[in-house]
Amino acid sequence: TLSPEALDAWAGALRDRFGLAPEDVPIALVLDLARDVANEVARPAAPLSAFVAGLVAGRAGGDPASVRETIEAVVDLAEEWQVSESHA
């Protein structure tokens, strides 16, 4: 298990490496996205969804507002998701 301190350190290393500001990396929001998708869809869908959210947010400008809006849209979709044979 990764401690909160280690996660913060990893996020800091990512920000430093890629020239990002703290508000560019909303840790809690991303973790909430992963949790919600894992619970509502499936665990393997969580990293895929995080990647797609990043891709979409980047294409929308990549600013913190775009990131938040995109993550909220992914979470909304996950909450609406119904497991059915058409999704299996």
PDB file of N, CA and C in Angstrom, residues 9-67:
ATOM      1  N   ALA A   9       4.709  12.527  -2.808  1.00  0.00           N
ATOM      2  CA  ALA A   9       6.062  12.609  -3.355  1.00  0.00           C
ATOM      3  C   ALA A   9       6.080  12.200  -4.827  1.00  0.00           C
ATOM      4  N   TRP A  10       5.351  11.133  -5.168  1.00  0.00           N
ATOM      5  CA  TRP A  10       5.273  10.693  -6.565  1.00  0.00           C
ATOM      6  C   TRP A  10       4.613  11.767  -7.428  1.00  0.00           C
ATOM      7  N   ALA A  11       3.517  12.353  -6.922  1.00  0.00           N
ATOM      8  CA  ALA A  11       2.849  13.430  -7.667  1.00  0.00           C
ATOM      9  C   ALA A  11       3.802  14.607  -7.863  1.00  0.00           C
ATOM     10  N   GLY A  12       4.587  14.917  -6.843  1.00  0.00           N
ATOM     11  CA  GLY A  12       5.572  15.992  -6.959  1.00  0.00           C
ATOM     12  C   GLY A  12       6.627  15.683  -8.008  1.00  0.00           C
ATOM     13  N   ALA A  13       7.069  14.435  -8.048  1.00  0.00           N
ATOM     14  CA  ALA A  13       8.052  14.037  -9.064  1.00  0.00           C
ATOM     15  C   ALA A  13       7.465  14.153 -10.466  1.00  0.00           C
ATOM     16  N   LEU A  14       6.215  13.755 -10.626  1.00  0.00           N
ATOM     17  CA  LEU A  14       5.551  13.889 -11.928  1.00  0.00           C
ATOM     18  C   LEU A  14       5.427  15.356 -12.321  1.00  0.00           C
ATOM     19  N   ARG A  15       5.000  16.190 -11.365  1.00  0.00           N
ATOM     20  CA  ARG A  15       4.874  17.625 -11.664  1.00  0.00           C
ATOM     21  C   ARG A  15       6.224  18.211 -12.060  1.00  0.00           C
ATOM     22  N   ASP A  16       7.272  17.869 -11.317  1.00  0.00           N
ATOM     23  CA  ASP A  16       8.604  18.389 -11.629  1.00  0.00           C
ATOM     24  C   ASP A  16       9.062  17.933 -13.007  1.00  0.00           C
ATOM     25  N   ARG A  17       8.864  16.673 -13.302  1.00  0.00           N
ATOM     26  CA  ARG A  17       9.336  16.103 -14.575  1.00  0.00           C
ATOM     27  C   ARG A  17       8.645  16.738 -15.768  1.00  0.00           C
ATOM     28  N   PHE A  18       7.351  17.034 -15.614  1.00  0.00           N
ATOM     29  CA  PHE A  18       6.567  17.517 -16.752  1.00  0.00           C
ATOM     30  C   PHE A  18       6.178  18.991 -16.645  1.00  0.00           C
ATOM     31  N   GLY A  19       6.732  19.709 -15.679  1.00  0.00           N
ATOM     32  CA  GLY A  19       6.487  21.144 -15.567  1.00  0.00           C
ATOM     33  C   GLY A  19       5.050  21.493 -15.238  1.00  0.00           C
ATOM     34  N   LEU A  20       4.454  20.754 -14.319  1.00  0.00           N
ATOM     35  CA  LEU A  20       3.062  20.968 -13.955  1.00  0.00           C
ATOM     36  C   LEU A  20       2.948  21.684 -12.616  1.00  0.00           C
ATOM     37  N   ALA A  21       1.888  22.433 -12.458  1.00  0.00           N
ATOM     38  CA  ALA A  21       1.585  23.093 -11.191  1.00  0.00           C
ATOM     39  C   ALA A  21       0.759  22.148 -10.323  1.00  0.00           C
ATOM     40  N   PRO A  22       0.745  22.368  -9.013  1.00  0.00           N
ATOM     41  CA  PRO A  22      -0.054  21.502  -8.146  1.00  0.00           C
ATOM     42  C   PRO A  22      -1.529  21.400  -8.564  1.00  0.00           C
ATOM     43  N   GLU A  23      -2.102  22.501  -9.013  1.00  0.00           N
ATOM     44  CA  GLU A  23      -3.514  22.461  -9.419  1.00  0.00           C
ATOM     45  C   GLU A  23      -3.728  21.681 -10.722  1.00  0.00           C
ATOM     46  N   ASP A  24      -2.659  21.376 -11.442  1.00  0.00           N
ATOM     47  CA  ASP A  24      -2.753  20.577 -12.658  1.00  0.00           C
ATOM     48  C   ASP A  24      -2.893  19.086 -12.357  1.00  0.00           C
ATOM     49  N   VAL A  25      -2.616  18.697 -11.116  1.00  0.00           N
ATOM     50  CA  VAL A  25      -2.622  17.280 -10.742  1.00  0.00           C
ATOM     51  C   VAL A  25      -3.563  17.106  -9.543  1.00  0.00           C
ATOM     52  N   PRO A  26      -4.869  17.056  -9.792  1.00  0.00           N
ATOM     53  CA  PRO A  26      -5.833  16.949  -8.692  1.00  0.00           C
ATOM     54  C   PRO A  26      -5.917  15.507  -8.163  1.00  0.00           C
ATOM     55  N   ILE A  27      -5.026  15.195  -7.244  1.00  0.00           N
ATOM     56  CA  ILE A  27      -4.892  13.821  -6.764  1.00  0.00           C
ATOM     57  C   ILE A  27      -6.222  13.260  -6.274  1.00  0.00           C
ATOM     58  N   ALA A  28      -6.894  13.968  -5.385  1.00  0.00           N
ATOM     59  CA  ALA A  28      -8.144  13.452  -4.810  1.00  0.00           C
ATOM     60  C   ALA A  28      -9.193  13.212  -5.886  1.00  0.00           C
ATOM     61  N   LEU A  29      -9.286  14.102  -6.845  1.00  0.00           N
ATOM     62  CA  LEU A  29     -10.271  13.964  -7.914  1.00  0.00           C
ATOM     63  C   LEU A  29      -9.987  12.737  -8.771  1.00  0.00           C
ATOM     64  N   VAL A  30      -8.714  12.515  -9.084  1.00  0.00           N
ATOM     65  CA  VAL A  30      -8.330  11.350  -9.886  1.00  0.00           C
ATOM     66  C   VAL A  30      -8.564  10.060  -9.105  1.00  0.00           C
ATOM     67  N   LEU A  31      -8.238  10.064  -7.813  1.00  0.00           N
ATOM     68  CA  LEU A  31      -8.486   8.878  -6.998  1.00  0.00           C
ATOM     69  C   LEU A  31      -9.974   8.582  -6.879  1.00  0.00           C
ATOM     70  N   ASP A  32     -10.781   9.637  -6.775  1.00  0.00           N
ATOM     71  CA  ASP A  32     -12.232   9.443  -6.739  1.00  0.00           C
ATOM     72  C   ASP A  32     -12.735   8.851  -8.053  1.00  0.00           C
ATOM     73  N   LEU A  33     -12.199   9.326  -9.170  1.00  0.00           N
ATOM     74  CA  LEU A  33     -12.571   8.775 -10.475  1.00  0.00           C
ATOM     75  C   LEU A  33     -12.253   7.284 -10.510  1.00  0.00           C
ATOM     76  N   ALA A  34     -11.047   6.927 -10.106  1.00  0.00           N
ATOM     77  CA  ALA A  34     -10.642   5.520 -10.134  1.00  0.00           C
ATOM     78  C   ALA A  34     -11.540   4.672  -9.235  1.00  0.00           C
ATOM     79  N   ARG A  35     -11.835   5.159  -8.050  1.00  0.00           N
ATOM     80  CA  ARG A  35     -12.712   4.435  -7.122  1.00  0.00           C
ATOM     81  C   ARG A  35     -14.104   4.242  -7.709  1.00  0.00           C
ATOM     82  N   ASP A  36     -14.674   5.327  -8.231  1.00  0.00           N
ATOM     83  CA  ASP A  36     -16.040   5.256  -8.750  1.00  0.00           C
ATOM     84  C   ASP A  36     -16.138   4.330  -9.956  1.00  0.00           C
ATOM     85  N   VAL A  37     -15.185   4.418 -10.867  1.00  0.00           N
ATOM     86  CA  VAL A  37     -15.210   3.542 -12.036  1.00  0.00           C
ATOM     87  C   VAL A  37     -14.988   2.092 -11.616  1.00  0.00           C
ATOM     88  N   ALA A  38     -14.049   1.859 -10.712  1.00  0.00           N
ATOM     89  CA  ALA A  38     -13.793   0.492 -10.244  1.00  0.00           C
ATOM     90  C   ALA A  38     -15.041  -0.107  -9.599  1.00  0.00           C
ATOM     91  N   ASN A  39     -15.771   0.697  -8.843  1.00  0.00           N
ATOM     92  CA  ASN A  39     -16.967   0.205  -8.163  1.00  0.00           C
ATOM     93  C   ASN A  39     -18.175   0.081  -9.076  1.00  0.00           C
ATOM     94  N   GLU A  40     -18.321   0.992 -10.011  1.00  0.00           N
ATOM     95  CA  GLU A  40     -19.523   1.014 -10.855  1.00  0.00           C
ATOM     96  C   GLU A  40     -19.371   0.234 -12.148  1.00  0.00           C
ATOM     97  N   VAL A  41     -18.159   0.085 -12.628  1.00  0.00           N
ATOM     98  CA  VAL A  41     -17.930  -0.593 -13.903  1.00  0.00           C
ATOM     99  C   VAL A  41     -17.110  -1.857 -13.648  1.00  0.00           C
ATOM    100  N   ALA A  42     -15.817  -1.693 -13.441  1.00  0.00           N
ATOM    101  CA  ALA A  42     -14.923  -2.813 -13.138  1.00  0.00           C
ATOM    102  C   ALA A  42     -13.559  -2.251 -12.809  1.00  0.00           C
ATOM    103  N   ARG A  43     -12.796  -2.957 -11.978  1.00  0.00           N
ATOM    104  CA  ARG A  43     -11.461  -2.482 -11.598  1.00  0.00           C
ATOM    105  C   ARG A  43     -10.573  -2.196 -12.801  1.00  0.00           C
ATOM    106  N   PRO A  44     -10.518  -3.078 -13.804  1.00  0.00           N
ATOM    107  CA  PRO A  44      -9.637  -2.784 -14.946  1.00  0.00           C
ATOM    108  C   PRO A  44     -10.054  -1.544 -15.734  1.00  0.00           C
ATOM    109  N   ALA A  45     -11.303  -1.114 -15.555  1.00  0.00           N
ATOM    110  CA  ALA A  45     -11.769   0.076 -16.261  1.00  0.00           C
ATOM    111  C   ALA A  45     -11.230   1.357 -15.644  1.00  0.00           C
ATOM    112  N   ALA A  46     -10.745   1.303 -14.411  1.00  0.00           N
ATOM    113  CA  ALA A  46     -10.288   2.516 -13.719  1.00  0.00           C
ATOM    114  C   ALA A  46      -9.073   3.156 -14.391  1.00  0.00           C
ATOM    115  N   PRO A  47      -7.969   2.423 -14.644  1.00  0.00           N
ATOM    116  CA  PRO A  47      -6.832   3.090 -15.300  1.00  0.00           C
ATOM    117  C   PRO A  47      -7.156   3.509 -16.734  1.00  0.00           C
ATOM    118  N   LEU A  48      -7.951   2.717 -17.416  1.00  0.00           N
ATOM    119  CA  LEU A  48      -8.355   3.088 -18.775  1.00  0.00           C
ATOM    120  C   LEU A  48      -9.147   4.391 -18.748  1.00  0.00           C
ATOM    121  N   SER A  49     -10.063   4.491 -17.813  1.00  0.00           N
ATOM    122  CA  SER A  49     -10.892   5.695 -17.699  1.00  0.00           C
ATOM    123  C   SER A  49     -10.055   6.911 -17.335  1.00  0.00           C
ATOM    124  N   ALA A  50      -9.065   6.724 -16.454  1.00  0.00           N
ATOM    125  CA  ALA A  50      -8.180   7.838 -16.096  1.00  0.00           C
ATOM    126  C   ALA A  50      -7.380   8.301 -17.311  1.00  0.00           C
ATOM    127  N   PHE A  51      -6.909   7.345 -18.108  1.00  0.00           N
ATOM    128  CA  PHE A  51      -6.179   7.701 -19.320  1.00  0.00           C
ATOM    129  C   PHE A  51      -7.076   8.482 -20.279  1.00  0.00           C
ATOM    130  N   VAL A  52      -8.293   7.978 -20.511  1.00  0.00           N
ATOM    131  CA  VAL A  52      -9.213   8.648 -21.435  1.00  0.00           C
ATOM    132  C   VAL A  52      -9.567  10.038 -20.913  1.00  0.00           C
ATOM    133  N   ALA A  53      -9.781  10.166 -19.617  1.00  0.00           N
ATOM    134  CA  ALA A  53     -10.088  11.478 -19.046  1.00  0.00           C
ATOM    135  C   ALA A  53      -8.932  12.449 -19.305  1.00  0.00           C
ATOM    136  N   GLY A  54      -7.709  11.985 -19.120  1.00  0.00           N
ATOM    137  CA  GLY A  54      -6.554  12.843 -19.386  1.00  0.00           C
ATOM    138  C   GLY A  54      -6.445  13.234 -20.847  1.00  0.00           C
ATOM    139  N   LEU A  55      -6.697  12.281 -21.715  1.00  0.00           N
ATOM    140  CA  LEU A  55      -6.645  12.544 -23.144  1.00  0.00           C
ATOM    141  C   LEU A  55      -7.695  13.581 -23.551  1.00  0.00           C
ATOM    142  N   VAL A  56      -8.922  13.376 -23.085  1.00  0.00           N
ATOM    143  CA  VAL A  56     -10.016  14.295 -23.425  1.00  0.00           C
ATOM    144  C   VAL A  56      -9.756  15.684 -22.827  1.00  0.00           C
ATOM    145  N   ALA A  57      -9.324  15.723 -21.569  1.00  0.00           N
ATOM    146  CA  ALA A  57      -9.048  17.015 -20.936  1.00  0.00           C
ATOM    147  C   ALA A  57      -7.919  17.744 -21.653  1.00  0.00           C
ATOM    148  N   GLY A  58      -6.903  17.009 -22.063  1.00  0.00           N
ATOM    149  CA  GLY A  58      -5.802  17.618 -22.805  1.00  0.00           C
ATOM    150  C   GLY A  58      -6.269  18.213 -24.124  1.00  0.00           C
ATOM    151  N   ARG A  59      -7.108  17.484 -24.806  1.00  0.00           N
ATOM    152  CA  ARG A  59      -7.628  17.980 -26.087  1.00  0.00           C
ATOM    153  C   ARG A  59      -8.546  19.178 -25.896  1.00  0.00           C
ATOM    154  N   ALA A  60      -9.132  19.290 -24.699  1.00  0.00           N
ATOM    155  CA  ALA A  60     -10.023  20.417 -24.407  1.00  0.00           C
ATOM    156  C   ALA A  60      -9.259  21.623 -23.875  1.00  0.00           C
ATOM    157  N   GLY A  61      -7.950  21.536 -23.796  1.00  0.00           N
ATOM    158  CA  GLY A  61      -7.143  22.660 -23.350  1.00  0.00           C
ATOM    159  C   GLY A  61      -6.238  22.327 -22.191  1.00  0.00           C
ATOM    160  N   GLY A  62      -6.570  21.311 -21.424  1.00  0.00           N
ATOM    161  CA  GLY A  62      -5.702  20.851 -20.355  1.00  0.00           C
ATOM    162  C   GLY A  62      -5.664  21.707 -19.111  1.00  0.00           C
ATOM    163  N   ASP A  63      -6.466  22.739 -19.040  1.00  0.00           N
ATOM    164  CA  ASP A  63      -6.472  23.583 -17.847  1.00  0.00           C
ATOM    165  C   ASP A  63      -7.239  22.866 -16.724  1.00  0.00           C
ATOM    166  N   PRO A  64      -7.059  23.293 -15.479  1.00  0.00           N
ATOM    167  CA  PRO A  64      -7.719  22.610 -14.373  1.00  0.00           C
ATOM    168  C   PRO A  64      -9.238  22.493 -14.530  1.00  0.00           C
ATOM    169  N   ALA A  65      -9.868  23.479 -15.104  1.00  0.00           N
ATOM    170  CA  ALA A  65     -11.322  23.408 -15.306  1.00  0.00           C
ATOM    171  C   ALA A  65     -11.684  22.294 -16.292  1.00  0.00           C
ATOM    172  N   SER A  66     -10.920  22.157 -17.360  1.00  0.00           N
ATOM    173  CA  SER A  66     -11.172  21.086 -18.330  1.00  0.00           C
ATOM    174  C   SER A  66     -10.969  19.722 -17.696  1.00  0.00           C
ATOM    175  N   VAL A  67      -9.943  19.604 -16.867  1.00  0.00           N
ATOM    176  CA  VAL A  67      -9.685  18.341 -16.185  1.00  0.00           C
ATOM    177  C   VAL A  67     -10.860  17.992 -15.285  1.00  0.00           C
TER     178      VAL A  67
END
